CSV table of C-alpha atoms and ligand atoms in Angstrom, one decimal:
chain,number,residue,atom,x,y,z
M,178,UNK,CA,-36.7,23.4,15.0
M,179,UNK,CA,-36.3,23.4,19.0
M,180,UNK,CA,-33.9,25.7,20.4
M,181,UNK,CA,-33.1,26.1,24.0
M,182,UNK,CA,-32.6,28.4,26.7
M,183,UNK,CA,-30.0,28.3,29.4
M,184,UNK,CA,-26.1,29.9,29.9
M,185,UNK,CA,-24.5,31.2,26.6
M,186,UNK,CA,-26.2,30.9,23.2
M,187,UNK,CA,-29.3,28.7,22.9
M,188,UNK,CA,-28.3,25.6,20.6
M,189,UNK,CA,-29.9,23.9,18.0
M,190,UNK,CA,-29.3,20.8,15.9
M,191,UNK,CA,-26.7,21.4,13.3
M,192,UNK,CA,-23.8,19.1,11.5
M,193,UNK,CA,-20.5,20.6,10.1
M,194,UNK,CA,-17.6,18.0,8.5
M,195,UNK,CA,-14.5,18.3,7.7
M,196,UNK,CA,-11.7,16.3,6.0
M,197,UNK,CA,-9.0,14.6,6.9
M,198,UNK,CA,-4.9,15.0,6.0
M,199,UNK,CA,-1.9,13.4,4.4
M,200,UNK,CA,1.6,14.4,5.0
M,201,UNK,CA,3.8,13.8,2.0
M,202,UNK,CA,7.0,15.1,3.7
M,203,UNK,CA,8.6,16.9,6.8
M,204,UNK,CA,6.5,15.5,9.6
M,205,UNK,CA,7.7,15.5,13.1
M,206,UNK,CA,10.6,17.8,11.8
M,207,UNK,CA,8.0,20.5,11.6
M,208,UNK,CA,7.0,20.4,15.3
M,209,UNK,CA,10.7,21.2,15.6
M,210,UNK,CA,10.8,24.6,12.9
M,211,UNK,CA,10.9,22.8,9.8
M,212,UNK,CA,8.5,22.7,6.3
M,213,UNK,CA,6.3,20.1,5.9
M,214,UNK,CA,4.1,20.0,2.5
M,215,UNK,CA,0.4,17.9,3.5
M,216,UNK,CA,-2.3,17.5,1.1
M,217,UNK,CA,-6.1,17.6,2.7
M,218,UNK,CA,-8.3,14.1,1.9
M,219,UNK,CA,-11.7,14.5,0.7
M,220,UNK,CA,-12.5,11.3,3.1
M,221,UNK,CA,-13.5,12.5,6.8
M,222,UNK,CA,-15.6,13.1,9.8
M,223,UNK,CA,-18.7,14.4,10.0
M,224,UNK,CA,-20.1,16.0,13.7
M,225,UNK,CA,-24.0,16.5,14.4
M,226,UNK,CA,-25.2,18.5,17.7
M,227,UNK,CA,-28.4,17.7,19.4
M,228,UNK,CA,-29.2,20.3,22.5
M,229,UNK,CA,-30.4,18.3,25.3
M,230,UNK,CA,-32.5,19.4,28.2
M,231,UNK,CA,-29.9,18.5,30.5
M,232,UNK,CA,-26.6,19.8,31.3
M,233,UNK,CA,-25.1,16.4,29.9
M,234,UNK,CA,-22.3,16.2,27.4
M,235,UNK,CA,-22.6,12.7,25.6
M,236,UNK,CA,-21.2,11.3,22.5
M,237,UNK,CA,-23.7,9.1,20.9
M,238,UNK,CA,-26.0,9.1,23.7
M,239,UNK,CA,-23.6,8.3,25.8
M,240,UNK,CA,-20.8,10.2,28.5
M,241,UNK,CA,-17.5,10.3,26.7
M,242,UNK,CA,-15.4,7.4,27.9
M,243,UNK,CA,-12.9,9.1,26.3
M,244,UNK,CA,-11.1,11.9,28.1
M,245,UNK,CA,-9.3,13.3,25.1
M,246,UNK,CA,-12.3,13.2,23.3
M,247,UNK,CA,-15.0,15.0,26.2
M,248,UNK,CA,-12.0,17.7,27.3
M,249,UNK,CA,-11.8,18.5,23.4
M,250,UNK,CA,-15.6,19.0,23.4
M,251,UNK,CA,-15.3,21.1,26.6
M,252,UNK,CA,-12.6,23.5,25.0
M,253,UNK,CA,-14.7,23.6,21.6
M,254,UNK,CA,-18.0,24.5,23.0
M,255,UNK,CA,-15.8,27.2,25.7
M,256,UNK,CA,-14.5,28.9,22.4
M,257,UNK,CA,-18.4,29.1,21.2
M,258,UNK,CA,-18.8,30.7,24.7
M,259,UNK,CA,-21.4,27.8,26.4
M,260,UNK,CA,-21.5,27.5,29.6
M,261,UNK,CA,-20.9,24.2,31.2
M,262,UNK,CA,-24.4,24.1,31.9
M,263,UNK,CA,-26.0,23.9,28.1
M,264,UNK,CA,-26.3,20.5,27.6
M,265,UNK,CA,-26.2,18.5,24.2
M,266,UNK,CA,-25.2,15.0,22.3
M,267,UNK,CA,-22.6,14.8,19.9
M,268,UNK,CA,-23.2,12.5,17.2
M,269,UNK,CA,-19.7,11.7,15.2
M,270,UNK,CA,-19.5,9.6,11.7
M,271,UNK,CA,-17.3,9.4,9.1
M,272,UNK,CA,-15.0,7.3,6.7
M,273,UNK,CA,-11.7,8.3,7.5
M,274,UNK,CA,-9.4,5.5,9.5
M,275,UNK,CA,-9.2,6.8,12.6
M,276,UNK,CA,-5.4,7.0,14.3
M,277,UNK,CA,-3.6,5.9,11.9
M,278,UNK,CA,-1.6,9.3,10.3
M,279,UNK,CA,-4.4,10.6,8.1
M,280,UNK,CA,-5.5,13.7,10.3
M,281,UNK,CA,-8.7,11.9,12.2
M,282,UNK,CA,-7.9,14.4,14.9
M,283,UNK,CA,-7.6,17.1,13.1
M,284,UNK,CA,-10.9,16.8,10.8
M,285,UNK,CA,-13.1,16.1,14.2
M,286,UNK,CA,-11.4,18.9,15.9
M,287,UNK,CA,-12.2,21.3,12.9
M,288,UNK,CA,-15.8,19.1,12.4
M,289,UNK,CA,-16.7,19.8,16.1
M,290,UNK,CA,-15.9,23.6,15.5
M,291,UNK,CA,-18.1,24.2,13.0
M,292,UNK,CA,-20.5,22.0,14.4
M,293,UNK,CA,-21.3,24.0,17.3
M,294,UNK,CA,-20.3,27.2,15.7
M,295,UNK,CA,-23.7,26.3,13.2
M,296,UNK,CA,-25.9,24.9,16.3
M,297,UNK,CA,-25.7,28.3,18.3
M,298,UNK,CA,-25.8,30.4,15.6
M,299,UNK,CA,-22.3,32.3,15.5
M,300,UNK,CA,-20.7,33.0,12.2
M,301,UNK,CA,-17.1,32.8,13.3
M,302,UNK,CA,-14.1,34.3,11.0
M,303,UNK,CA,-11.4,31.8,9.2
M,304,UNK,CA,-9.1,33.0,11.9
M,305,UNK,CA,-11.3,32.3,15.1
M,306,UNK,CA,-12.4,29.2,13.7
M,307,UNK,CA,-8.6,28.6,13.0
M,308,UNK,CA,-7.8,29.4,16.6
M,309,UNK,CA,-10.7,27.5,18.3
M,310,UNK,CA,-9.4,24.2,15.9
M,311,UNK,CA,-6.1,24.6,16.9
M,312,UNK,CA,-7.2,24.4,20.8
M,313,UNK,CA,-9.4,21.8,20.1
M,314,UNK,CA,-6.9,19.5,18.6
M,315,UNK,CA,-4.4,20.3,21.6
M,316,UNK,CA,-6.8,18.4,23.4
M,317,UNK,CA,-6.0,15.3,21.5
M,318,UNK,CA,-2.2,15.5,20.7
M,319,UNK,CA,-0.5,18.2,23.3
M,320,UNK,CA,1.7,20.1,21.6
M,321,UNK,CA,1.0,20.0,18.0
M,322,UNK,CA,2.8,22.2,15.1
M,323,UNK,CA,-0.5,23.0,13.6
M,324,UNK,CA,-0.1,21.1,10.3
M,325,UNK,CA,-2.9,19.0,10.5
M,326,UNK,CA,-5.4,21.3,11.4
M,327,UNK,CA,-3.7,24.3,8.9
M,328,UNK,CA,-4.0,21.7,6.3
M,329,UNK,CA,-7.5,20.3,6.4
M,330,UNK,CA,-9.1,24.3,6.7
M,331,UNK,CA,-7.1,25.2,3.9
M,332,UNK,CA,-7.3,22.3,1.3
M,333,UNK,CA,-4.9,21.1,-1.9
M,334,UNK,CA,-1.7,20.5,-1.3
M,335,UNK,CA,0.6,22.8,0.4
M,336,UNK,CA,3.7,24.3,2.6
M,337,UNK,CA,3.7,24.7,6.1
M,338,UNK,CA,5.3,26.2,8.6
M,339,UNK,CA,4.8,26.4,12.2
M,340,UNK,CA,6.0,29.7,12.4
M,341,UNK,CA,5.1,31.3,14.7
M,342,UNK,CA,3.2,32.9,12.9
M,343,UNK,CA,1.8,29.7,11.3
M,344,UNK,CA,2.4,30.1,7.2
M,345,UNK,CA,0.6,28.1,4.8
M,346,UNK,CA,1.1,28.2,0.8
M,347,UNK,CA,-0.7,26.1,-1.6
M,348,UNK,CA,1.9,24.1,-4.0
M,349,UNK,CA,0.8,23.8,-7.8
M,350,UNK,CA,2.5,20.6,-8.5
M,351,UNK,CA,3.2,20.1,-12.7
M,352,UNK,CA,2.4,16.6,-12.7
M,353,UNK,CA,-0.5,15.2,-10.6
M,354,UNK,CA,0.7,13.4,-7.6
M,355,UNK,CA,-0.5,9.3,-7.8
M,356,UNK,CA,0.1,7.7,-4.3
M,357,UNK,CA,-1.0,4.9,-2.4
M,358,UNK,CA,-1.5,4.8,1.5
M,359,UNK,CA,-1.4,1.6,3.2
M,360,UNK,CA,-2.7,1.1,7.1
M,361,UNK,CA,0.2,-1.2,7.7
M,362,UNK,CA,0.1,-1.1,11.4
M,363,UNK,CA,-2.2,-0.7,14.8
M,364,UNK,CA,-3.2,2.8,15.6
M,365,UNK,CA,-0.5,5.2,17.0
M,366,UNK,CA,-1.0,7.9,19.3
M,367,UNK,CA,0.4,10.9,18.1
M,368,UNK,CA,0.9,12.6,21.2
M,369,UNK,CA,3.4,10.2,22.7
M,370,UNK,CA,5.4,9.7,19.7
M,371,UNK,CA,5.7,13.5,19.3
M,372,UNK,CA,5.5,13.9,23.0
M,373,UNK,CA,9.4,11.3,23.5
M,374,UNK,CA,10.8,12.2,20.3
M,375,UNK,CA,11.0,16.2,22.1
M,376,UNK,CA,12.7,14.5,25.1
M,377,UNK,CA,15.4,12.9,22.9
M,378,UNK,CA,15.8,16.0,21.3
M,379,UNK,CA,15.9,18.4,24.0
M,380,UNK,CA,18.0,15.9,26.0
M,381,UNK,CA,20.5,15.6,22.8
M,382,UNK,CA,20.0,18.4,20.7
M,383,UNK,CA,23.1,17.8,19.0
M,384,UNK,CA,22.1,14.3,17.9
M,385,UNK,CA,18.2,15.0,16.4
M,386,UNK,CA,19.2,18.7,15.2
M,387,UNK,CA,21.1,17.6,12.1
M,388,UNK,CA,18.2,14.9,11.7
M,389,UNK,CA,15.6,17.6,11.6
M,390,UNK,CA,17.9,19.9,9.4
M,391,UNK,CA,18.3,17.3,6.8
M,392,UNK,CA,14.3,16.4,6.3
M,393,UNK,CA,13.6,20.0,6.3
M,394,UNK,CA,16.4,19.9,3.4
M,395,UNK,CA,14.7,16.7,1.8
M,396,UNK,CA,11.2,18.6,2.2
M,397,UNK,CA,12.4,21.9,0.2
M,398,UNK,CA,14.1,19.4,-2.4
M,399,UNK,CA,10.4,17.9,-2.8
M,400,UNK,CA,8.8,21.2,-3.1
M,401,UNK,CA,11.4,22.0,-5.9
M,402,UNK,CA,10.5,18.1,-7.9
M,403,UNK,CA,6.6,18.3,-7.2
M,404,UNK,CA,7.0,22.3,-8.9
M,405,UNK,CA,9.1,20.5,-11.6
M,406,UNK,CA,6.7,17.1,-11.9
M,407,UNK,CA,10.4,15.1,-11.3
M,408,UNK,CA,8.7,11.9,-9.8
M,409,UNK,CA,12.0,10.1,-9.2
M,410,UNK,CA,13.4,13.0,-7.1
M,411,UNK,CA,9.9,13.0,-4.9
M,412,UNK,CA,10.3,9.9,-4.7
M,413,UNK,CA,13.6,9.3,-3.8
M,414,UNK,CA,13.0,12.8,-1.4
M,415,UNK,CA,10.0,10.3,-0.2
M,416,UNK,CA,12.8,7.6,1.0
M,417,UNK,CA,15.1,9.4,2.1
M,418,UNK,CA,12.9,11.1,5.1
M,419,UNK,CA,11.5,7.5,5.8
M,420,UNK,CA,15.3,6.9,6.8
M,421,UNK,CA,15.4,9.9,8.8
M,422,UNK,CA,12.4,9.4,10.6
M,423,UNK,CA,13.5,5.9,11.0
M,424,UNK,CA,16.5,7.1,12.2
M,425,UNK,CA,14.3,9.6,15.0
M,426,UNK,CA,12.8,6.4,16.3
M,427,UNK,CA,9.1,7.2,14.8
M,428,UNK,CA,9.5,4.2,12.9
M,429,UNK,CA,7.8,0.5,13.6
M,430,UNK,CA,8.8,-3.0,12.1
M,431,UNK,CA,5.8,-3.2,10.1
M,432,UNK,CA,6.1,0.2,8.8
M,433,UNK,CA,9.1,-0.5,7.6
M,434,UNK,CA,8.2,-4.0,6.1
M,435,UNK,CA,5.2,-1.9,3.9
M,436,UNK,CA,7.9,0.6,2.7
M,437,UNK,CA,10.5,-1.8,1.5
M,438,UNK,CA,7.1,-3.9,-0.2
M,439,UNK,CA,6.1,-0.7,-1.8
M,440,UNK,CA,9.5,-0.1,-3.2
M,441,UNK,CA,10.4,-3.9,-4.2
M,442,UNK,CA,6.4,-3.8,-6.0
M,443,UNK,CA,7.4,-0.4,-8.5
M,444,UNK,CA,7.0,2.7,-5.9
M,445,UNK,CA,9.1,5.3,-6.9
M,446,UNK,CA,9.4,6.3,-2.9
M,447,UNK,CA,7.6,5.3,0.0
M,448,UNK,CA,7.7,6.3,3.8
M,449,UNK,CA,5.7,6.7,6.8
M,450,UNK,CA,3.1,9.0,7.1
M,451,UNK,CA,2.0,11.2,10.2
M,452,UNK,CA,2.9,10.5,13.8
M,453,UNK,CA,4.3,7.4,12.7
M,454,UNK,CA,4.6,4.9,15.5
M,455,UNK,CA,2.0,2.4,13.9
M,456,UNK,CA,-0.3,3.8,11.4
M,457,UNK,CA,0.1,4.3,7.6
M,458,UNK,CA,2.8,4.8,5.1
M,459,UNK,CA,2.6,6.5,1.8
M,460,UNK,CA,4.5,5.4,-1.3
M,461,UNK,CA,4.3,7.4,-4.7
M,462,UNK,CA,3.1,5.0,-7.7
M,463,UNK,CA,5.2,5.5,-11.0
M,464,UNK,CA,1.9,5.1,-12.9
M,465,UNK,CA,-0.9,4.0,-12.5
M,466,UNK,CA,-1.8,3.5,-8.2
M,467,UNK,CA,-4.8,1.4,-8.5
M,468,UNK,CA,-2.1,-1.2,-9.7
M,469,UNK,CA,-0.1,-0.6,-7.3
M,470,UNK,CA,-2.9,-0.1,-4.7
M,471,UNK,CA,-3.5,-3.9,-5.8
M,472,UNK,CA,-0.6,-5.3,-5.3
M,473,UNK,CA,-0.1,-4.2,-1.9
M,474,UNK,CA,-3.5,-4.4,-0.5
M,475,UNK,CA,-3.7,-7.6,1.9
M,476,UNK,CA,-6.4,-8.6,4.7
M,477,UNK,CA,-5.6,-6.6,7.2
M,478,UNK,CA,-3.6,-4.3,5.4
M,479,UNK,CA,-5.7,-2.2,3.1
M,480,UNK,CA,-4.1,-0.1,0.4
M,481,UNK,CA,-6.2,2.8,-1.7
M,482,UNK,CA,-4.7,4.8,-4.3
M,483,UNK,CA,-4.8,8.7,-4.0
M,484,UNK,CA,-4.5,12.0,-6.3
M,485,UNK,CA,-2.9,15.0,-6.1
M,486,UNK,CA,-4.2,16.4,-9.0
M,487,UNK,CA,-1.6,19.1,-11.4
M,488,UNK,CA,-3.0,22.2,-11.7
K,554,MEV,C1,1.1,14.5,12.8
K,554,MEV,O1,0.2,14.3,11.7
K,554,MEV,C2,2.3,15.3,12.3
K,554,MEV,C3,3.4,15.5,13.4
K,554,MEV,O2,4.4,16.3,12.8
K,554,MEV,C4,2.8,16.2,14.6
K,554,MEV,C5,2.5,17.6,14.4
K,554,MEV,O3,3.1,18.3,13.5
K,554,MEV,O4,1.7,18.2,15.2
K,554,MEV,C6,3.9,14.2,13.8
């Protein structure tokens, strides 16, 4: 294996992966001091680094076109301390739908990490890596609350909060969790839906206050059915928050069309899922979700069934 000189550590090729997220309940509220309870995916993205002799940074052989994605591989390869000399390609592959609510950002930020954490060598500690992560995914989505990021390094399902500081704890639910996400609209950019919904609310706090009160409210009651395995109250929980996020102008037409389909085809609740503005909603199956996966799967419009196991 080839490694090579220059400013900082000397690279060599490595991969690291990571998965991506789903947020059952309590997004957006939570960038605002709220819960929010996310499970991790097992689907994700997969990062490879290959030093060049160069001080080039490419993806896939070629310069990022992307801003986003070349200032996020500026800020992950400053936390590994490289200097903006050491050259490499990134490589990026994976199977999770990318902008569309399921944590693509945050996997590849937490992917890229570890990544170039493995190609030059360092052995960072949860926290650091948890740090660099965080920084890295700022690069994609400004100001987020953390709970994509928090929720892919830590796995299952679980509580967040943004704190500060940032609190996880894992959720044992008493019945496993049987849900079906459908990509019912074109990608969203998470940044600019989170990014206007904070001007509304800082220019009317007294309007989105009580909106983020009541999902944190709806988020605690889920917390208290998934501990209980009460399907009807997640589920109606579930609805209930799609209304309020609705009601925070996250919502699109089409999302909206898939969650009243998922509830008129047996879901016991359905809503959107992640930034929202485009993207995917969730609805939680009463039985079995391939069935209901089938139902609502369409051209355009896939639909997979998803697990949260009991434990
Ligand atoms: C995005 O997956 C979740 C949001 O709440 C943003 C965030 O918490 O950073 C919309």
């Amino acid at each position: 294996m080839t490694t090579h000189a220059g400013p900082g550590p000397s690279l060599a090729p490595a991969s690291g992966a990571a998965g991506g997220k789903l947020i059952l309940l309590g997004e957006h509220a939570v960038v605002h001091g709220e819960p929010a309870i996310a499970a991790a995916l097992s689907s994700g993205i997969r990062v490879t680094i290959v030093p060049r002799e160069d001080d080039l940074r490419t993806v896939d052989g070629e310069p990022a076109g992307d801003a986003r994605l070349a200032r996020a591989i500026a800020i992950a390869a400053d936390r590994l301390g490289l200097g903006s000399e050491r050259g490499f390609d990134t490589a990026i592959e994976g199977d999770l739908p990318e902008a569309v609510g399921l944590g693509s950002s945050a996997s590849l930020s937490v992917a890229l990490v570890r990544a170039l954490a493995a190609a030059s060598g360092a052995s960072l500690s949860g926290d650091a890596l948890a740090e660099a992560a965080h920084a890295v995914e700022g690069a994609f989505h400004g100001t987020p609350s953390g709970v994509d990021v928090t929720t892919v390094l830590h796995g299952g399902l679980g509580w967040y909060e943004v704190g500060p500081p940032r609190r996880w704890e894992a959720i044992v639910p008493a019945k496993a969790i049987d849900l079906v996400v459908v990509v019912a609209d074109r990608r969203h950019d998470t940044g600019r839906t989170v990014g206007s919904l904070r001007e509304r609310a800082t220019a009317h706090p007294g309007l989105y206050r009580p909106l983020f009160r009541a999902i944190g409210e709806l988020v605690r009651e889920a917390r208290s059915a998934i501990e209980a395995g009460d399907r009807e109250r997640l589920g109606e929980a579930m609805t209930l928050d799609h209304g309020l996020l609705r009601a925070c102008g996250v919502s699109t037409p089409a999302l909206d069309t898939a969650v009243e389909e998922a509830l008129g085809k047996g879901a016991l609740g359905a809503k959107l899922t992640g930034g929202g503005g485009g993207g995917a909603i969730v609805a939680l199956s009463a039985d079995d979700a391939e069935r209901l996966a089938a139902r609502l799967d369409r051209p355009g419009r896939p639909a997979f069934p998803l697990r949260v196991p009991a434990r």
